[in-house]
C-alpha cells in the first residue's frame, strides 16, 4: 500500500489515481526513489565526516 501525496489516504500499489480525491499517483514512485537517494547521500556524507574526524584524531594522537 502507498499513500496519496495530496490527501494522505492509502491506495493500492497498482492504482494510477487516488480513489478518494482523484489525484494522479504516477509521480509517487519517482518521488519515493528520490527521497531514498537523498537519505543514502546523507548517510554517506555522515560516514565520510566521521572517517575524516577519526583520521584527524588518529594523526593527532600519533604526533604526540
Short mmCIF file of N, CA and C in Angstrom, two decimals:
data_model
loop_
_atom_site.label_atom_id
_atom_site.label_comp_id
_atom_site.label_asym_id
_atom_site.label_seq_id
_atom_site.Cartn_x
_atom_site.Cartn_y
_atom_site.Cartn_z
N UNK A 1 0.84 -1.19 0.00
CA UNK A 1 0.00 0.00 0.00
C UNK A 1 0.89 1.25 0.00
N UNK A 2 0.41 2.25 -0.69
CA UNK A 2 1.09 3.54 -0.68
C UNK A 2 0.07 4.61 -0.34
N UNK A 3 0.54 5.78 -0.06
CA UNK A 3 -0.37 6.87 0.32
C UNK A 3 -0.40 7.93 -0.76
N UNK A 4 -1.55 8.55 -0.88
CA UNK A 4 -1.75 9.62 -1.85
C UNK A 4 -1.01 10.86 -1.36
N UNK A 5 -0.21 11.50 -2.23
CA UNK A 5 0.52 12.69 -1.80
C UNK A 5 -0.38 13.90 -1.56
N UNK A 6 -1.58 13.87 -2.12
CA UNK A 6 -2.49 15.01 -1.98
C UNK A 6 -3.35 14.91 -0.72
N UNK A 7 -4.03 13.76 -0.53
CA UNK A 7 -4.97 13.66 0.60
C UNK A 7 -4.47 12.76 1.72
N UNK A 8 -3.42 11.95 1.47
CA UNK A 8 -2.86 11.11 2.51
C UNK A 8 -3.56 9.78 2.72
N UNK A 9 -4.58 9.47 1.92
CA UNK A 9 -5.30 8.21 2.06
C UNK A 9 -4.48 7.07 1.47
N UNK A 10 -4.67 5.87 2.00
CA UNK A 10 -3.96 4.70 1.48
C UNK A 10 -4.62 4.24 0.19
N UNK A 11 -3.78 3.93 -0.80
CA UNK A 11 -4.26 3.45 -2.09
C UNK A 11 -3.48 2.19 -2.45
N UNK A 12 -4.03 1.40 -3.37
CA UNK A 12 -3.36 0.19 -3.81
C UNK A 12 -2.13 0.54 -4.63
N UNK A 13 -1.14 -0.35 -4.62
CA UNK A 13 0.11 -0.10 -5.33
C UNK A 13 -0.08 0.07 -6.83
N UNK A 14 -1.05 -0.64 -7.40
CA UNK A 14 -1.24 -0.58 -8.85
C UNK A 14 -2.15 0.55 -9.31
N UNK A 15 -2.75 1.30 -8.40
CA UNK A 15 -3.64 2.41 -8.77
C UNK A 15 -2.86 3.54 -9.44
N UNK A 16 -3.44 4.12 -10.47
CA UNK A 16 -2.85 5.27 -11.16
C UNK A 16 -3.38 6.58 -10.60
N UNK A 17 -4.60 6.53 -10.02
CA UNK A 17 -5.24 7.71 -9.44
C UNK A 17 -5.79 7.36 -8.07
N UNK A 18 -5.84 8.34 -7.18
CA UNK A 18 -6.39 8.15 -5.84
C UNK A 18 -7.89 7.92 -5.95
N UNK A 19 -8.41 6.90 -5.24
CA UNK A 19 -9.84 6.61 -5.24
C UNK A 19 -10.64 7.68 -4.52
N UNK A 20 -10.00 8.39 -3.63
CA UNK A 20 -10.72 9.34 -2.78
C UNK A 20 -10.72 10.76 -3.35
N UNK A 21 -9.57 11.25 -3.82
CA UNK A 21 -9.52 12.63 -4.30
C UNK A 21 -9.25 12.73 -5.80
N UNK A 22 -8.86 11.63 -6.44
CA UNK A 22 -8.63 11.63 -7.88
C UNK A 22 -7.25 12.11 -8.32
N UNK A 23 -6.37 12.38 -7.39
CA UNK A 23 -5.03 12.88 -7.72
C UNK A 23 -4.23 11.79 -8.45
N UNK A 24 -3.42 12.17 -9.44
CA UNK A 24 -2.59 11.17 -10.14
C UNK A 24 -1.49 10.65 -9.22
N UNK A 25 -1.22 9.36 -9.33
CA UNK A 25 -0.23 8.71 -8.47
C UNK A 25 1.01 8.29 -9.24
N UNK A 26 1.13 8.67 -10.50
CA UNK A 26 2.26 8.22 -11.31
C UNK A 26 3.58 8.79 -10.83
N UNK A 27 3.60 9.99 -10.29
CA UNK A 27 4.84 10.61 -9.80
C UNK A 27 5.27 10.07 -8.44
N UNK A 28 4.37 9.39 -7.76
CA UNK A 28 4.63 8.96 -6.39
C UNK A 28 5.86 8.06 -6.30
N UNK A 29 5.99 7.12 -7.21
CA UNK A 29 7.12 6.19 -7.16
C UNK A 29 8.44 6.92 -7.33
N UNK A 30 8.51 7.83 -8.30
CA UNK A 30 9.77 8.53 -8.53
C UNK A 30 10.11 9.45 -7.36
N UNK A 31 9.13 10.05 -6.72
CA UNK A 31 9.40 10.90 -5.56
C UNK A 31 9.94 10.08 -4.40
N UNK A 32 9.39 8.87 -4.23
CA UNK A 32 9.88 8.00 -3.16
C UNK A 32 11.32 7.57 -3.43
N UNK A 33 11.64 7.30 -4.69
CA UNK A 33 13.01 6.91 -5.03
C UNK A 33 13.97 8.06 -4.80
N UNK A 34 13.54 9.29 -5.11
CA UNK A 34 14.38 10.46 -4.88
C UNK A 34 14.64 10.64 -3.40
N UNK A 35 13.60 10.47 -2.57
CA UNK A 35 13.77 10.59 -1.12
C UNK A 35 14.75 9.55 -0.60
N UNK A 36 14.65 8.32 -1.11
CA UNK A 36 15.56 7.27 -0.66
C UNK A 36 17.00 7.61 -1.03
N UNK A 37 17.21 8.13 -2.23
CA UNK A 37 18.56 8.51 -2.65
C UNK A 37 19.10 9.65 -1.80
N UNK A 38 18.23 10.58 -1.40
CA UNK A 38 18.67 11.67 -0.52
C UNK A 38 19.13 11.11 0.82
N UNK A 39 18.40 10.12 1.34
CA UNK A 39 18.79 9.51 2.61
C UNK A 39 20.14 8.81 2.47
N UNK A 40 20.35 8.13 1.36
CA UNK A 40 21.63 7.45 1.13
C UNK A 40 22.76 8.46 1.08
N UNK A 41 22.54 9.58 0.39
CA UNK A 41 23.57 10.62 0.30
C UNK A 41 23.91 11.18 1.67
N UNK A 42 22.90 11.43 2.49
CA UNK A 42 23.13 11.97 3.84
C UNK A 42 23.93 10.98 4.68
N UNK A 43 23.57 9.71 4.61
CA UNK A 43 24.28 8.69 5.39
C UNK A 43 25.73 8.59 4.94
N UNK A 44 25.97 8.61 3.62
CA UNK A 44 27.34 8.55 3.12
C UNK A 44 28.15 9.77 3.53
N UNK A 45 27.53 10.94 3.54
CA UNK A 45 28.23 12.15 3.97
C UNK A 45 28.58 12.07 5.45
N UNK A 46 27.68 11.53 6.27
CA UNK A 46 27.97 11.37 7.69
C UNK A 46 29.12 10.39 7.92
N UNK A 47 29.12 9.30 7.17
CA UNK A 47 30.21 8.32 7.29
C UNK A 47 31.54 8.95 6.88
N UNK A 48 31.54 9.71 5.79
CA UNK A 48 32.75 10.39 5.34
C UNK A 48 33.25 11.38 6.39
N UNK A 49 32.34 12.16 6.97
CA UNK A 49 32.70 13.11 8.01
C UNK A 49 33.30 12.39 9.21
N UNK A 50 32.69 11.30 9.61
CA UNK A 50 33.19 10.53 10.75
C UNK A 50 34.58 9.98 10.46
N UNK A 51 34.80 9.49 9.24
CA UNK A 51 36.13 8.99 8.87
C UNK A 51 37.17 10.10 8.92
N UNK A 52 36.82 11.28 8.45
CA UNK A 52 37.75 12.41 8.48
C UNK A 52 38.08 12.79 9.92
N UNK A 53 37.07 12.87 10.77
CA UNK A 53 37.29 13.23 12.17
C UNK A 53 38.16 12.18 12.85
N UNK A 54 37.84 10.91 12.65
CA UNK A 54 38.64 9.85 13.27
C UNK A 54 40.06 9.83 12.72
N UNK A 55 40.22 10.08 11.43
CA UNK A 55 41.55 10.14 10.83
C UNK A 55 42.38 11.27 11.41
N UNK A 56 41.77 12.44 11.56
CA UNK A 56 42.48 13.58 12.16
C UNK A 56 42.86 13.28 13.60
N UNK A 57 41.96 12.68 14.35
CA UNK A 57 42.25 12.32 15.74
C UNK A 57 43.41 11.32 15.80
N UNK A 58 43.38 10.34 14.92
CA UNK A 58 44.45 9.33 14.89
C UNK A 58 45.79 9.98 14.56
N UNK A 59 45.82 10.86 13.58
CA UNK A 59 47.06 11.55 13.22
C UNK A 59 47.55 12.44 14.35
N UNK A 60 46.63 13.12 15.02
CA UNK A 60 47.00 14.00 16.12
C UNK A 60 47.57 13.19 17.28
N UNK A 61 46.97 12.05 17.60
CA UNK A 61 47.46 11.20 18.68
C UNK A 61 48.82 10.60 18.34
N UNK A 62 49.02 10.28 17.08
CA UNK A 62 50.29 9.70 16.66
C UNK A 62 51.43 10.70 16.71
N UNK A 63 51.13 11.98 16.64
CA UNK A 63 52.15 13.02 16.65
C UNK A 63 52.65 13.33 18.05
N UNK A 64 51.99 12.89 19.07
CA UNK A 64 52.40 13.21 20.45
C UNK A 64 53.12 12.07 21.09
#
